[in-house]
Short mmCIF file of N, CA, C and O in Angstrom, two decimals:
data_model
loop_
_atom_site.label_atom_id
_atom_site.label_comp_id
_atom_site.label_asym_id
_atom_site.label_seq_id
_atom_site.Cartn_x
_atom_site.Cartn_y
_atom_site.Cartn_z
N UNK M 1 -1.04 14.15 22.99
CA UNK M 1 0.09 13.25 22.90
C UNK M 1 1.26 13.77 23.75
O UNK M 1 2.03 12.93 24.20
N UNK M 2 1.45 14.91 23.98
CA UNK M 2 2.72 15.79 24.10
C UNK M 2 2.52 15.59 26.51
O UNK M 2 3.23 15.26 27.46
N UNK M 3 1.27 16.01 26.27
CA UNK M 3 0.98 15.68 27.84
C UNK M 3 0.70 14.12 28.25
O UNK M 3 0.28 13.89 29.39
N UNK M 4 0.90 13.09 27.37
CA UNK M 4 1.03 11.69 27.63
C UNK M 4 2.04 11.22 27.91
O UNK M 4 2.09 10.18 28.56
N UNK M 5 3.55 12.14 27.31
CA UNK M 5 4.69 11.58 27.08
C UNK M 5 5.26 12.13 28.44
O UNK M 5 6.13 11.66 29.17
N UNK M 6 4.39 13.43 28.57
CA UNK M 6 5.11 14.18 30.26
C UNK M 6 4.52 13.86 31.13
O UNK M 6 4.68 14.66 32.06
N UNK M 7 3.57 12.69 31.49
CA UNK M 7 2.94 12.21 32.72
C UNK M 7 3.34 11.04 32.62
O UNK M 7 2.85 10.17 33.34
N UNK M 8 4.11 10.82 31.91
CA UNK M 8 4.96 9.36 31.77
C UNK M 8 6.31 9.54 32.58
O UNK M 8 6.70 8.97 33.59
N UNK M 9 7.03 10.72 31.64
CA UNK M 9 8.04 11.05 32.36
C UNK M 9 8.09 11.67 33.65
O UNK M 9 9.08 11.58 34.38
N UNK M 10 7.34 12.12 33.86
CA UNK M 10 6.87 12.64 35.42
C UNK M 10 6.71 11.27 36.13
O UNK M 10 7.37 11.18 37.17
N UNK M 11 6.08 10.32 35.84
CA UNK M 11 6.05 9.77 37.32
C UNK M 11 6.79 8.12 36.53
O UNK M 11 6.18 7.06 36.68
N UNK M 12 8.02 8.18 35.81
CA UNK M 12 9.00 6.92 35.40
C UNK M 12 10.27 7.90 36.71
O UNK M 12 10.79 7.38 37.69
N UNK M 13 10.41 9.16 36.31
CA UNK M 13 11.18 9.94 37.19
C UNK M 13 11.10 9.63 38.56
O UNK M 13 11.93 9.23 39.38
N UNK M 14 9.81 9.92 38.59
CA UNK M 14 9.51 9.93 40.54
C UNK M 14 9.52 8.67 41.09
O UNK M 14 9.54 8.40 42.29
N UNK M 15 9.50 7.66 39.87
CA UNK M 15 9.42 6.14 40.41
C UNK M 15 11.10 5.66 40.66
O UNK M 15 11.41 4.84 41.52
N UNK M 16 12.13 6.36 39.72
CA UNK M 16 13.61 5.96 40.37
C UNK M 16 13.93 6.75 41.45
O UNK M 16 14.66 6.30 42.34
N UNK M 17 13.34 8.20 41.50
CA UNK M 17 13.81 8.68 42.58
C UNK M 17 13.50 8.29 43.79
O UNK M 17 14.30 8.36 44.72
N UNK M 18 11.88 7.69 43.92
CA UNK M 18 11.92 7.02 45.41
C UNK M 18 12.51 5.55 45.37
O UNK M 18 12.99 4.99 46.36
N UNK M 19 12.44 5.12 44.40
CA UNK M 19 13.03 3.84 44.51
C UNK M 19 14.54 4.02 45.30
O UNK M 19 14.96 3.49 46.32
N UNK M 20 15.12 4.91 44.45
CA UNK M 20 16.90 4.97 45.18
C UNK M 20 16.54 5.53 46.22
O UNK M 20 17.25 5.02 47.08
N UNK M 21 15.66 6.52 46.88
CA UNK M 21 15.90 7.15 48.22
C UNK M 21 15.50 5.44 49.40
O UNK M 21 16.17 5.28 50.42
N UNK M 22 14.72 4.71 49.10
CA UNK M 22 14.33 3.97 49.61
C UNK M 22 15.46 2.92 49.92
O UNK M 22 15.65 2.48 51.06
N UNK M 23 16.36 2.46 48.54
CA UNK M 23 17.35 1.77 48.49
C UNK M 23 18.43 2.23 49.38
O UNK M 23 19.01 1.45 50.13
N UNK M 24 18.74 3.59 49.31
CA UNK M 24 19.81 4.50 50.04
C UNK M 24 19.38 4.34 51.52
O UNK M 24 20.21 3.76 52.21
N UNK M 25 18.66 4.60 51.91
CA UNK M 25 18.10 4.46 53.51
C UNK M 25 18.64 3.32 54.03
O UNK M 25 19.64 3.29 54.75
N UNK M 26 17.70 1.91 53.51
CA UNK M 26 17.81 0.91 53.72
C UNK M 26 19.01 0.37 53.77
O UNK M 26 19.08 -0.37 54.75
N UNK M 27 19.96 0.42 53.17
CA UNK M 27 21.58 0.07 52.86
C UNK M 27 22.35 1.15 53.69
O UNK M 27 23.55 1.10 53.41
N UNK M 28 21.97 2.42 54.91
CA UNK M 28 22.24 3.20 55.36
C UNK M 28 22.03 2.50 56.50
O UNK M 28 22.84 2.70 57.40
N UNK M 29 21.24 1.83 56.67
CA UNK M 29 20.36 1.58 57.97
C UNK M 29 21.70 0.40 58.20
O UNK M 29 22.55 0.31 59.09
N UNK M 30 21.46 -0.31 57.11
CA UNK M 30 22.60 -1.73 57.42
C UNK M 30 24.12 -1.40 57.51
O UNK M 30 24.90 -2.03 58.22
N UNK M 31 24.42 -0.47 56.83
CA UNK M 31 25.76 -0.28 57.13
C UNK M 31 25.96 0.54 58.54
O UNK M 31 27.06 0.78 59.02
N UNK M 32 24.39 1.04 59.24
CA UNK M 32 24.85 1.52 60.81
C UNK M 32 25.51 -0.02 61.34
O UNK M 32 26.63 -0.40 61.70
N UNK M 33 24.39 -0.54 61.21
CA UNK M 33 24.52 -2.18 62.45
C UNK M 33 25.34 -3.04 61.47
O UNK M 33 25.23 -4.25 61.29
N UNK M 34 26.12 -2.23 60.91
CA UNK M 34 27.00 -4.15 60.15
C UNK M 34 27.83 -5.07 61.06
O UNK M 34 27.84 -6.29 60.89
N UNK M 35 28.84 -4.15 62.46
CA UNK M 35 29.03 -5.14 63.39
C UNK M 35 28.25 -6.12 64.05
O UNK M 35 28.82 -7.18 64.31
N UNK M 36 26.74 -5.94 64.47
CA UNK M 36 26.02 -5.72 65.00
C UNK M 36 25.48 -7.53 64.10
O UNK M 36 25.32 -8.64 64.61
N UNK M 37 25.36 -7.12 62.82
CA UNK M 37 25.27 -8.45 61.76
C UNK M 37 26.16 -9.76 62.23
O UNK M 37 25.93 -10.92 62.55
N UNK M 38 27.45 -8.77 62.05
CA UNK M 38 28.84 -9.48 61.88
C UNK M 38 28.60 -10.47 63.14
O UNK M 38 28.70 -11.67 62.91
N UNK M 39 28.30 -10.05 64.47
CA UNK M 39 28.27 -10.85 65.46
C UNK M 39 26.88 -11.44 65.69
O UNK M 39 26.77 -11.96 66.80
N UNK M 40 25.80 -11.50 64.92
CA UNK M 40 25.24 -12.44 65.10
C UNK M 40 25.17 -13.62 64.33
O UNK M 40 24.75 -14.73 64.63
N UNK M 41 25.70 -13.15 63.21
CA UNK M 41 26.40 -14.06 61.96
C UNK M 41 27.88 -15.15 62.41
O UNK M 41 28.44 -16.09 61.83
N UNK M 42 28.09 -14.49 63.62
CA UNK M 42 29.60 -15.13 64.34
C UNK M 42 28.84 -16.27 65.22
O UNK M 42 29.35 -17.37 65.41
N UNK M 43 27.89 -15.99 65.61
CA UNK M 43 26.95 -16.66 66.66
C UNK M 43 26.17 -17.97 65.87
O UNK M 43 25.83 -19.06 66.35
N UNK M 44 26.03 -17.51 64.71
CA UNK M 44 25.37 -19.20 63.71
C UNK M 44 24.21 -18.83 63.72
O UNK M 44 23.33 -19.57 64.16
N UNK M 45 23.83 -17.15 63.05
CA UNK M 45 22.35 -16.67 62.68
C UNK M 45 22.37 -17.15 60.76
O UNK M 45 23.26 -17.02 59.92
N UNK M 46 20.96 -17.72 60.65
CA UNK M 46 21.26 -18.34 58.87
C UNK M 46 21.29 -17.49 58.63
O UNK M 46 21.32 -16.41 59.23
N UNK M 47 21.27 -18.01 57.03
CA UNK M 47 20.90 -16.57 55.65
C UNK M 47 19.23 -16.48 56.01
O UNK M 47 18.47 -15.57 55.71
N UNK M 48 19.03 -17.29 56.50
CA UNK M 48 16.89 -17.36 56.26
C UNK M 48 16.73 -16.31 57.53
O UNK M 48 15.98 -15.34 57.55
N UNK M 49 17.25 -16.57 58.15
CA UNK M 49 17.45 -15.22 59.61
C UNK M 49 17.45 -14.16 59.09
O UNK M 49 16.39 -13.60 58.80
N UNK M 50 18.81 -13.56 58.83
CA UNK M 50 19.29 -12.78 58.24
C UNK M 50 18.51 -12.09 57.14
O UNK M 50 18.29 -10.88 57.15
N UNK M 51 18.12 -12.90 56.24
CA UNK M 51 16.82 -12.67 55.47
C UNK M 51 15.55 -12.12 56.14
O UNK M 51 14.99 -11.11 55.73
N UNK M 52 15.23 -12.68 56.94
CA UNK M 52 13.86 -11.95 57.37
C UNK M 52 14.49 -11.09 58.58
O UNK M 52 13.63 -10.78 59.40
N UNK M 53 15.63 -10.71 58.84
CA UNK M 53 15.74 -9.69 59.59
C UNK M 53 15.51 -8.32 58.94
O UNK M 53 14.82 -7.39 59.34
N UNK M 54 16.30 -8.45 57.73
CA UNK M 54 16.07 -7.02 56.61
C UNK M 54 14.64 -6.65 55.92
O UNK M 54 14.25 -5.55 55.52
N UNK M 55 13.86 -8.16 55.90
CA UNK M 55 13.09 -7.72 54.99
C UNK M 55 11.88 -7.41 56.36
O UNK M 55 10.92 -6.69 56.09
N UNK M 56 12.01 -7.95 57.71
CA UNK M 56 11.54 -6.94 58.50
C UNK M 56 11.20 -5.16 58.36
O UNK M 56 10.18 -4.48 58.26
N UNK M 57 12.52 -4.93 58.42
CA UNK M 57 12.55 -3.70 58.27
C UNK M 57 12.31 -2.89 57.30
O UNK M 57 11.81 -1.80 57.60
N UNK M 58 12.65 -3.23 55.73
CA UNK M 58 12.25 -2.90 54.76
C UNK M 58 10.93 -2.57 55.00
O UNK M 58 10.43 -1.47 54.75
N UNK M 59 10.25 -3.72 55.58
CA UNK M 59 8.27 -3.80 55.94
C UNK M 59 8.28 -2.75 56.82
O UNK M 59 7.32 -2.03 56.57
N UNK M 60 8.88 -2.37 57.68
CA UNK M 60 8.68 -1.06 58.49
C UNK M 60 8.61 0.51 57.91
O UNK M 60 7.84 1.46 57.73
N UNK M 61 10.06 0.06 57.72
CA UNK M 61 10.27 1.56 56.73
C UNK M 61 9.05 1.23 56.11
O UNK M 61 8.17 1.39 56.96
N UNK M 62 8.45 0.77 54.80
CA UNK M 62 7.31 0.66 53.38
C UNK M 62 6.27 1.16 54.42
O UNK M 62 5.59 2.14 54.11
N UNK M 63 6.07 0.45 55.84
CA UNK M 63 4.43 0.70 56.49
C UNK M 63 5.01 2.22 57.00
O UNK M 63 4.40 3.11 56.41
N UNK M 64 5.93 2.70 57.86
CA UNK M 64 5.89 4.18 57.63
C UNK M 64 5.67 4.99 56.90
O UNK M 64 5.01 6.02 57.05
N UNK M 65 6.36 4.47 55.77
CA UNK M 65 5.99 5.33 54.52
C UNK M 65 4.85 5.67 54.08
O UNK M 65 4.43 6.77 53.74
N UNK M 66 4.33 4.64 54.11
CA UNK M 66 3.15 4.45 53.40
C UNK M 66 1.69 5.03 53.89
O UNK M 66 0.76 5.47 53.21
N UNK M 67 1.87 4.84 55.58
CA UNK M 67 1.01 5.76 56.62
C UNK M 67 1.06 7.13 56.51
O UNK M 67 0.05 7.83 56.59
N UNK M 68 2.64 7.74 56.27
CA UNK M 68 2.41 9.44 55.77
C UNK M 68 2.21 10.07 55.03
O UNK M 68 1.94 11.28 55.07
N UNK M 69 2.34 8.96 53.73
CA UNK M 69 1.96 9.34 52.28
C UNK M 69 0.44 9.55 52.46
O UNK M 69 -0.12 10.50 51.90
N UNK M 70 -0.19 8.72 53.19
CA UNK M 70 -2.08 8.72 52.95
C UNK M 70 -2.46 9.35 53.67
O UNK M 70 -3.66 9.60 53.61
N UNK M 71 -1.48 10.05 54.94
CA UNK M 71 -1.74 11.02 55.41
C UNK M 71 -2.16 12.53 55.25
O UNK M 71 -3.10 13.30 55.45
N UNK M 72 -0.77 12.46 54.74
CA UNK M 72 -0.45 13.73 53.70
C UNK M 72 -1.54 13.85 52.38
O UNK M 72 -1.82 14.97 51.97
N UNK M 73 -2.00 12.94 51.90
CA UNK M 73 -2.92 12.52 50.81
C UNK M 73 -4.56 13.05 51.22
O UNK M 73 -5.27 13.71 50.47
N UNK M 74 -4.89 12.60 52.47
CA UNK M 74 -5.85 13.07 52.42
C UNK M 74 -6.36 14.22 53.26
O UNK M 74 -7.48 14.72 53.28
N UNK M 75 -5.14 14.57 54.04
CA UNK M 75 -4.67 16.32 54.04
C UNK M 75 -4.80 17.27 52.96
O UNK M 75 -5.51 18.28 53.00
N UNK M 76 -3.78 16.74 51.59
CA UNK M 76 -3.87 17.86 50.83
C UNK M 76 -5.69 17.49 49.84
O UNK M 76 -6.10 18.46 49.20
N UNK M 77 -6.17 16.79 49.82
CA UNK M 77 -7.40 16.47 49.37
C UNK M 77 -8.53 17.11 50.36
O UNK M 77 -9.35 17.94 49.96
N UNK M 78 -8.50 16.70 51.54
CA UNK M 78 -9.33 18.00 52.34
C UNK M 78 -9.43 19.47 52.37
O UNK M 78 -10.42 20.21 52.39
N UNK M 79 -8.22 19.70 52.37
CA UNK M 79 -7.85 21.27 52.02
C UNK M 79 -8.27 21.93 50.62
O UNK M 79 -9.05 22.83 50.34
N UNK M 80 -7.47 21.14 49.90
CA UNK M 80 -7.42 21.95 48.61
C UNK M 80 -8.90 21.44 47.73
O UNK M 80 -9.00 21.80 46.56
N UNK M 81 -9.61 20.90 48.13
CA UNK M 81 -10.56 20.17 47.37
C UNK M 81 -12.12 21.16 47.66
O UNK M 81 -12.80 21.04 48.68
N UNK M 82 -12.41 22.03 46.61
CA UNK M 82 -13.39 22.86 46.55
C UNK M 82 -14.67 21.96 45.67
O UNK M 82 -14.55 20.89 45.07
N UNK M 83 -16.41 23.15 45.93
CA UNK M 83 -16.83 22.02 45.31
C UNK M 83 -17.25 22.08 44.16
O UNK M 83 -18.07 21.34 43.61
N UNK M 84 -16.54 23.25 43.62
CA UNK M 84 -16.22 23.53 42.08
C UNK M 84 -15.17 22.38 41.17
O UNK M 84 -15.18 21.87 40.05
N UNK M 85 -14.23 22.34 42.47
CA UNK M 85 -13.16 21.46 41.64
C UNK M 85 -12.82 20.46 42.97
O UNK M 85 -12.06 20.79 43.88
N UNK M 86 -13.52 19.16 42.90
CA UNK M 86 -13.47 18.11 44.01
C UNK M 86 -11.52 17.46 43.56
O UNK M 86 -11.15 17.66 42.40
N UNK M 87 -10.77 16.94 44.30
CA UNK M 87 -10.12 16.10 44.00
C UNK M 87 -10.33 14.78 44.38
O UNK M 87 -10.71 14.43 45.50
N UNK M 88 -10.10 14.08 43.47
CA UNK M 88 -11.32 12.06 43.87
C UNK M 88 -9.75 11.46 43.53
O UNK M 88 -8.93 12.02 42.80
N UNK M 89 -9.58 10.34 44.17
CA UNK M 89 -8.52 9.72 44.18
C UNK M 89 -8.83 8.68 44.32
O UNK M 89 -8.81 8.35 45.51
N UNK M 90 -9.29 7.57 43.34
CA UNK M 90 -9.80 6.08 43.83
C UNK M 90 -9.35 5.57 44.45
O UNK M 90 -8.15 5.80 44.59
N UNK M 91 -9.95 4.59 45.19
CA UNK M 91 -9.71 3.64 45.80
C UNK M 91 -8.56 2.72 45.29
O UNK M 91 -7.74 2.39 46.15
N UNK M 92 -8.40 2.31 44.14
CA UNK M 92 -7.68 1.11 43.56
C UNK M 92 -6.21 2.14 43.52
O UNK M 92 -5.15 1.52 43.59
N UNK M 93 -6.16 3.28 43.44
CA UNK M 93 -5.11 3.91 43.03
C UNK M 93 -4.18 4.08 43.84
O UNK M 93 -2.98 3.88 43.64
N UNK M 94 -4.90 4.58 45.11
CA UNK M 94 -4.30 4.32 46.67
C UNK M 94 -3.78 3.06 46.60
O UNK M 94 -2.67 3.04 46.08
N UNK M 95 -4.28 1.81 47.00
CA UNK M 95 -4.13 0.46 47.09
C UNK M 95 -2.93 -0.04 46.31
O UNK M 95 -1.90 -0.62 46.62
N UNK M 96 -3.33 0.31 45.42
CA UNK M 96 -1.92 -0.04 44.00
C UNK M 96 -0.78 0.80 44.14
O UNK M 96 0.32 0.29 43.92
N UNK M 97 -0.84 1.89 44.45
CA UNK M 97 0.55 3.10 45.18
C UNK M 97 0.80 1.93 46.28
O UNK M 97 1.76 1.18 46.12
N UNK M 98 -0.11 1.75 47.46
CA UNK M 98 0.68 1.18 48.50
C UNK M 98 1.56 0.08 48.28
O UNK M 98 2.74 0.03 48.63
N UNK M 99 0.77 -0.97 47.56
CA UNK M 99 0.99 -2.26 47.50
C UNK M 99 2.53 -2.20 46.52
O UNK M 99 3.44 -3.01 46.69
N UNK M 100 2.57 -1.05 45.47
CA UNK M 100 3.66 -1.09 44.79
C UNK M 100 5.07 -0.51 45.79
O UNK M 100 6.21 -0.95 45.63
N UNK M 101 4.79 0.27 46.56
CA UNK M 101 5.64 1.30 47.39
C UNK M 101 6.43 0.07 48.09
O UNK M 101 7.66 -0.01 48.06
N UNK M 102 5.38 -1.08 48.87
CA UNK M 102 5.93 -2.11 49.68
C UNK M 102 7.07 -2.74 48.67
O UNK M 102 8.27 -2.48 48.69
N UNK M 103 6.48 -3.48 47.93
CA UNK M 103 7.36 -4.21 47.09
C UNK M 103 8.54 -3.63 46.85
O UNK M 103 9.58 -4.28 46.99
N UNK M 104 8.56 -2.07 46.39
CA UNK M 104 9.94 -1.55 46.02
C UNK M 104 11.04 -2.02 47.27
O UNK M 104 12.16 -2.53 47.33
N UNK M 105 9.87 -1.44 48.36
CA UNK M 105 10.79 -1.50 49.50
C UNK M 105 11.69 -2.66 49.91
O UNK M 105 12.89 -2.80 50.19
N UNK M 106 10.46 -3.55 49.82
CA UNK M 106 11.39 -5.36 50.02
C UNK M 106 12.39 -5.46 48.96
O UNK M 106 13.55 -5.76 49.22
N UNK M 107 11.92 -5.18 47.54
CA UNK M 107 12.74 -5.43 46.52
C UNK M 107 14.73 -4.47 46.96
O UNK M 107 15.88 -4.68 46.56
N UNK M 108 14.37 -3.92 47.49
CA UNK M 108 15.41 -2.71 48.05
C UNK M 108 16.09 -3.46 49.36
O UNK M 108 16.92 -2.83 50.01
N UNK M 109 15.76 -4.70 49.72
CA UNK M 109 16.66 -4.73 51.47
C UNK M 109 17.33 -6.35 50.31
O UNK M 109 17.78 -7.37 50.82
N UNK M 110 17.20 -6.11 48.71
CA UNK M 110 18.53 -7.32 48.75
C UNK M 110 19.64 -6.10 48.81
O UNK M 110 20.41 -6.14 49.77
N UNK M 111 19.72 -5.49 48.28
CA UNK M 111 21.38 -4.91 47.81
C UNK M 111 21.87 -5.22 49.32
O UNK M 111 22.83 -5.97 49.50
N UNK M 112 21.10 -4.53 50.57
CA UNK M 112 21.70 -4.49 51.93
C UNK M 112 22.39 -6.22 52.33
O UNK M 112 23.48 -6.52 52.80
N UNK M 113 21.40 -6.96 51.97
CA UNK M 113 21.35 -8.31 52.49
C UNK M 113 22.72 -8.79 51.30
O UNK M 113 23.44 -9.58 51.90
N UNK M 114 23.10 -8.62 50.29
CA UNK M 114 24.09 -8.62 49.93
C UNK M 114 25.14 -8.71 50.43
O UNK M 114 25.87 -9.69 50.58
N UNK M 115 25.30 -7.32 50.79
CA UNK M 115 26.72 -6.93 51.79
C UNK M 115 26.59 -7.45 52.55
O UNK M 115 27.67 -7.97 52.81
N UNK M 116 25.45 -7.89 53.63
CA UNK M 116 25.89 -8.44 55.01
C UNK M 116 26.06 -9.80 54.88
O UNK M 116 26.65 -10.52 55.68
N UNK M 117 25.39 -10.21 53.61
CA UNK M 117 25.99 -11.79 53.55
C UNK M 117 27.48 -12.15 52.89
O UNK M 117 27.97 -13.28 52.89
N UNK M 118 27.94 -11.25 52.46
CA UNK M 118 29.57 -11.09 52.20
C UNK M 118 30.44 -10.89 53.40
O UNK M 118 31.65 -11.06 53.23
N UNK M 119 30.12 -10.64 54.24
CA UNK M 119 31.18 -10.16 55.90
C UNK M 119 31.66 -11.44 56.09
O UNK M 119 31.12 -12.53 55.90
N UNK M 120 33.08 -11.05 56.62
CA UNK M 120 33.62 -12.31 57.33
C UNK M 120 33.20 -11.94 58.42
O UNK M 120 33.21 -10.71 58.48
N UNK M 121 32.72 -12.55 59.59
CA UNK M 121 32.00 -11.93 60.82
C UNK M 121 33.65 -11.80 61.53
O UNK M 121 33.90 -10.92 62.35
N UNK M 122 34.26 -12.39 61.28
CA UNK M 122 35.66 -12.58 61.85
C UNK M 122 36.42 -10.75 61.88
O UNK M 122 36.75 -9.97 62.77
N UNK M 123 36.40 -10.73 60.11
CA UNK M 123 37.36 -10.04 60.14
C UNK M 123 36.26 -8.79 60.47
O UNK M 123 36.84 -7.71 60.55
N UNK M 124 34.87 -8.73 60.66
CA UNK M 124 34.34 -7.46 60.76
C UNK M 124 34.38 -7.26 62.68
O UNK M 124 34.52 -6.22 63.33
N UNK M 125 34.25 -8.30 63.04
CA UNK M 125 34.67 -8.44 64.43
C UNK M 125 36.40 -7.54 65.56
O UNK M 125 36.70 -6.99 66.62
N UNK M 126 36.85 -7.93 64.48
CA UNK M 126 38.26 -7.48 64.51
C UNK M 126 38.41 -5.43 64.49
O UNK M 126 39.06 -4.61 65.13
N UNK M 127 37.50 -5.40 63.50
CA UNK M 127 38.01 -3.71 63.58
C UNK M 127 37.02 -2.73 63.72
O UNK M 127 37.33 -1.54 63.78
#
């Protein structure tokens, strides 16, 4: 019971911590180019634009991510994997990490898309 409650908390933990590093990036990334917004938003780019401009990238960042994680994955599984003690990592488990990793990621480019849909392109133009 006692190691149910700490492989819970172990990875409820690791699930906010990448969630916010992911969120932090992403909202890092947008506040580089917010002029950059501001004037294409001055130009008569929609919200549906604008929208799939972020969640572009969100999809970039998630497919980077996600390529070094399975990298790294089946690095440390080659290495460390003796044939006393194999490490097996299903298939569905991978798949379901990825597929969840993406989602965070998209779920993560509203806060950005937020802010940039709040700019006056005017007054961000200005300074």
């Amino acid at each position: 019971m006692r190691w149910n409650l700490a492989y819970r908390t172990l990875f409820h933990d690791r699930g906010k911590l990448i969630a916010g590093s992911v969120g932090q990036t992403l909202y890092a990334m947008v506040l580089d180019r917010i002029n950059a917004y501001a004037t294409l938003r001055a130009i008569g780019l929609s919200e549906r634009e604008l929208l799939s401009i972020l969640a572009f990238q969100s999809a970039l960042v998630a497919s980077i991510g996600i390529a070094i994680g399975a990298v790294i994955t089946v690095t440390l599984k080659t290495l460390l994997s003796t044939p006393r003690a194999t490490i097996e990592i299903p298939l569905m488990l991978s798949v379901g990490c990825g597929v969840l990793m993406f989602a965070i990621c998209l779920l993560a480019a509203g806060l950005p898309y937020l802010r940039v849909r709040r700019i006056d392109p005017h007054t961000a133009l200005q300074s």
